[in-house]
GROMACS .gro file of C-alpha atoms in nm:
model
  162
    1MET     CA    1   0.000   0.000   0.000
    2VAL     CA    2   0.137   0.344  -0.090
    3ASP     CA    3   0.019   0.675   0.052
    4ALA     CA    4   0.112   1.029  -0.050
    5ASN     CA    5   0.330   1.200   0.208
    6PRO     CA    6   0.178   1.544   0.290
    7PHE     CA    7   0.512   1.675   0.420
    8LEU     CA    8   0.703   1.602   0.099
    9GLY     CA    9   0.443   1.710  -0.157
   10GLU     CA   10   0.191   1.508  -0.349
   11ALA     CA   11   0.447   1.358  -0.586
   12ALA     CA   12   0.637   1.190  -0.302
   13THR     CA   13   0.505   0.855  -0.185
   14ALA     CA   14   0.598   0.628   0.102
   15ALA     CA   15   0.513   0.266   0.172
   16VAL     CA   16   0.286   0.220   0.472
   17GLU     CA   17   0.431  -0.033   0.713
   18ASN     CA   18   0.200  -0.229   0.939
   19ALA     CA   19   0.328  -0.531   1.133
   20ALA     CA   20  -0.027  -0.643   1.218
   21GLU     CA   21  -0.093  -0.678   0.843
   22ARG     CA   22   0.259  -0.813   0.769
   23GLN     CA   23   0.337  -0.509   0.553
   24PHE     CA   24   0.702  -0.412   0.569
   25GLY     CA   25   0.917  -0.178   0.366
   26PRO     CA   26   1.157  -0.299   0.097
   27GLU     CA   27   1.449  -0.284   0.341
   28PHE     CA   28   1.291  -0.581   0.523
   29GLU     CA   29   1.289  -0.808   0.219
   30ASP     CA   30   1.533  -1.098   0.211
   31ILE     CA   31   1.671  -1.043   0.560
   32HIS     CA   32   1.728  -1.291   0.839
   33ILE     CA   33   1.556  -1.176   1.159
   34LEU     CA   34   1.704  -1.294   1.489
   35SER     CA   35   1.534  -1.346   1.823
   36ASN     CA   36   1.665  -1.194   2.145
   37ALA     CA   37   1.792  -1.539   2.245
   38GLN     CA   38   1.992  -1.571   1.924
   39VAL     CA   39   2.137  -1.221   1.960
   40ALA     CA   40   2.226  -1.297   2.325
   41VAL     CA   41   2.416  -1.611   2.220
   42ILE     CA   42   2.605  -1.420   1.949
   43LEU     CA   43   2.692  -1.133   2.185
   44GLN     CA   44   2.805  -1.373   2.461
   45ALA     CA   45   3.037  -1.554   2.222
   46SER     CA   46   3.170  -1.225   2.089
   47ALA     CA   47   3.227  -1.095   2.444
   48ARG     CA   48   3.421  -1.410   2.538
   49SER     CA   49   3.632  -1.366   2.227
   50ALA     CA   50   3.698  -1.000   2.314
   51VAL     CA   51   3.813  -1.099   2.663
   52THR     CA   52   4.063  -1.349   2.521
   53ARG     CA   53   4.199  -1.074   2.294
   54ASP     CA   54   4.208  -0.833   2.591
   55GLU     CA   55   3.964  -0.595   2.420
   56GLU     CA   56   3.713  -0.381   2.604
   57LEU     CA   57   3.347  -0.381   2.499
   58ASN     CA   58   3.199  -0.042   2.414
   59GLU     CA   59   2.897   0.104   2.592
   60VAL     CA   60   2.650   0.036   2.307
   61TYR     CA   61   2.761  -0.327   2.298
   62ARG     CA   62   2.717  -0.366   2.676
   63LYS     CA   63   2.373  -0.198   2.669
   64THR     CA   64   2.258  -0.420   2.381
   65GLN     CA   65   2.384  -0.728   2.563
   66LYS     CA   66   2.205  -0.621   2.883
   67TYR     CA   67   1.881  -0.563   2.688
   68VAL     CA   68   1.873  -0.899   2.512
   69GLU     CA   69   1.971  -1.085   2.829
   70ARG     CA   70   1.691  -0.908   3.018
   71PHE     CA   71   1.426  -1.019   2.768
   72ASN     CA   72   1.575  -1.354   2.673
   73THR     CA   73   1.341  -1.628   2.797
   74MET     CA   74   1.539  -1.910   2.636
   75THR     CA   75   1.859  -1.938   2.833
   76ASN     CA   76   2.043  -2.188   3.047
   77PRO     CA   77   2.397  -2.111   3.165
   78GLU     CA   78   2.458  -2.483   3.219
   79LYS     CA   79   2.395  -2.566   2.853
   80ASP     CA   80   2.682  -2.595   2.612
   81HIS     CA   81   2.700  -2.294   2.377
   82GLN     CA   82   2.674  -2.509   2.063
   83GLU     CA   83   2.379  -2.704   2.203
   84LEU     CA   84   2.192  -2.379   2.272
   85VAL     CA   85   2.269  -2.246   1.923
   86GLU     CA   86   2.141  -2.569   1.767
   87GLU     CA   87   1.818  -2.564   1.971
   88LEU     CA   88   1.749  -2.202   1.873
   89ASP     CA   89   1.835  -2.260   1.507
   90ASN     CA   90   1.616  -2.573   1.497
   91LEU     CA   91   1.326  -2.380   1.649
   92GLN     CA   92   1.367  -2.094   1.404
   93ASP     CA   93   1.386  -2.339   1.112
   94ALA     CA   94   1.073  -2.521   1.233
   95LEU     CA   95   0.881  -2.194   1.264
   96THR     CA   96   1.011  -2.062   0.932
   97THR     CA   97   0.904  -2.377   0.748
   98PHE     CA   98   0.572  -2.408   0.935
   99ARG     CA   99   0.281  -2.430   0.687
  100LYS     CA  100  -0.094  -2.470   0.735
  101GLU     CA  101  -0.351  -2.509   0.462
  102THR     CA  102  -0.680  -2.325   0.504
  103ASP     CA  103  -1.023  -2.461   0.417
  104ASP     CA  104  -0.998  -2.255   0.096
  105GLY     CA  105  -0.677  -2.434  -0.004
  106ASP     CA  106  -0.450  -2.135   0.071
  107GLU     CA  107  -0.119  -2.213   0.237
  108LEU     CA  108  -0.039  -1.999   0.539
  109GLU     CA  109   0.314  -1.950   0.666
  110LEU     CA  110   0.485  -1.736   0.926
  111HIS     CA  111   0.670  -1.417   0.830
  112GLY     CA  112   1.024  -1.375   0.969
  113PHE     CA  113   0.891  -1.096   1.192
  114GLU     CA  114   0.633  -1.334   1.339
  115VAL     CA  115   0.896  -1.604   1.395
  116ALA     CA  116   1.124  -1.367   1.589
  117ALA     CA  117   0.831  -1.213   1.779
  118LEU     CA  118   0.707  -1.559   1.879
  119MET     CA  119   1.054  -1.661   1.994
  120ASN     CA  120   1.082  -1.336   2.194
  121LEU     CA  121   0.736  -1.318   2.346
  122VAL     CA  122   0.617  -1.671   2.411
  123ILE     CA  123   0.672  -1.827   2.751
  124THR     CA  124   0.569  -2.172   2.866
  125ASP     CA  125   0.216  -2.071   2.966
  126THR     CA  126   0.129  -1.840   2.675
  127SER     CA  127  -0.222  -1.899   2.542
  128VAL     CA  128  -0.350  -1.862   2.186
  129GLU     CA  129  -0.538  -1.548   2.293
  130GLU     CA  130  -0.223  -1.391   2.440
  131ALA     CA  131  -0.017  -1.477   2.133
  132THR     CA  132  -0.268  -1.314   1.897
  133ALA     CA  133  -0.295  -1.010   2.127
  134LEU     CA  134   0.085  -0.970   2.124
  135ILE     CA  135   0.120  -1.052   1.751
  136PRO     CA  136  -0.207  -0.947   1.580
  137SER     CA  137  -0.105  -1.084   1.239
  138LEU     CA  138  -0.135  -1.437   1.382
  139SER     CA  139  -0.513  -1.396   1.388
  140ARG     CA  140  -0.523  -1.504   1.022
  141LEU     CA  141  -0.419  -1.854   1.136
  142PRO     CA  142  -0.664  -2.109   1.278
  143GLU     CA  143  -0.646  -2.143   1.657
  144ALA     CA  144  -0.529  -2.503   1.624
  145ALA     CA  145  -0.232  -2.391   1.413
  146ILE     CA  146  -0.134  -2.123   1.667
  147ASP     CA  147  -0.165  -2.381   1.944
  148GLU     CA  148   0.063  -2.615   1.748
  149ILE     CA  149   0.318  -2.334   1.709
  150LEU     CA  150   0.303  -2.253   2.081
  151ASP     CA  151   0.353  -2.621   2.169
  152LEU     CA  152   0.662  -2.631   1.946
  153ILE     CA  153   0.808  -2.325   2.119
  154LYS     CA  154   0.719  -2.452   2.466
  155SER     CA  155   0.881  -2.791   2.407
  156THR     CA  156   1.199  -2.620   2.286
  157MET     CA  157   1.201  -2.387   2.588
  158ILE     CA  158   1.163  -2.684   2.822
  159ARG     CA  159   1.458  -2.861   2.653
  160ILE     CA  160   1.669  -2.545   2.684
  161VAL     CA  161   1.597  -2.463   3.047
  162SER     CA  162   1.604  -2.821   3.180
   0.00000   0.00000   0.00000
């Protein structure tokens, strides 16, 4: 959808972005979106590497690391780094390849934004209603499909934290 921008004159147009409708600008095409848990793992590995090289982490790096660790629900300090990476990658792959066919024969799939949002927002007791309230674009999916997605995330979270 394209709307005229009143501040730039009628000839200028801008794409309207709306996450609830899965409408994103061209800069969001063909990108790989990461969850907070994935970013936390990457930053932790990078920080360990910096320590071994006797490098100091800058303030933006430390603040970003603090943010993702604060909101990361999929963590276990006792898990091996590679095992955690594999669990998160497997979950992202499962959500990215998730498909459901509607009664009309249309095939529904999750957008990368929805995958990352689900990985960031879902906890072990998240209901279908909560998930659709947090991620409105999920409402296009049947409740049974959303429940299946939530079960997939919950089982991964249980494997990670146990």
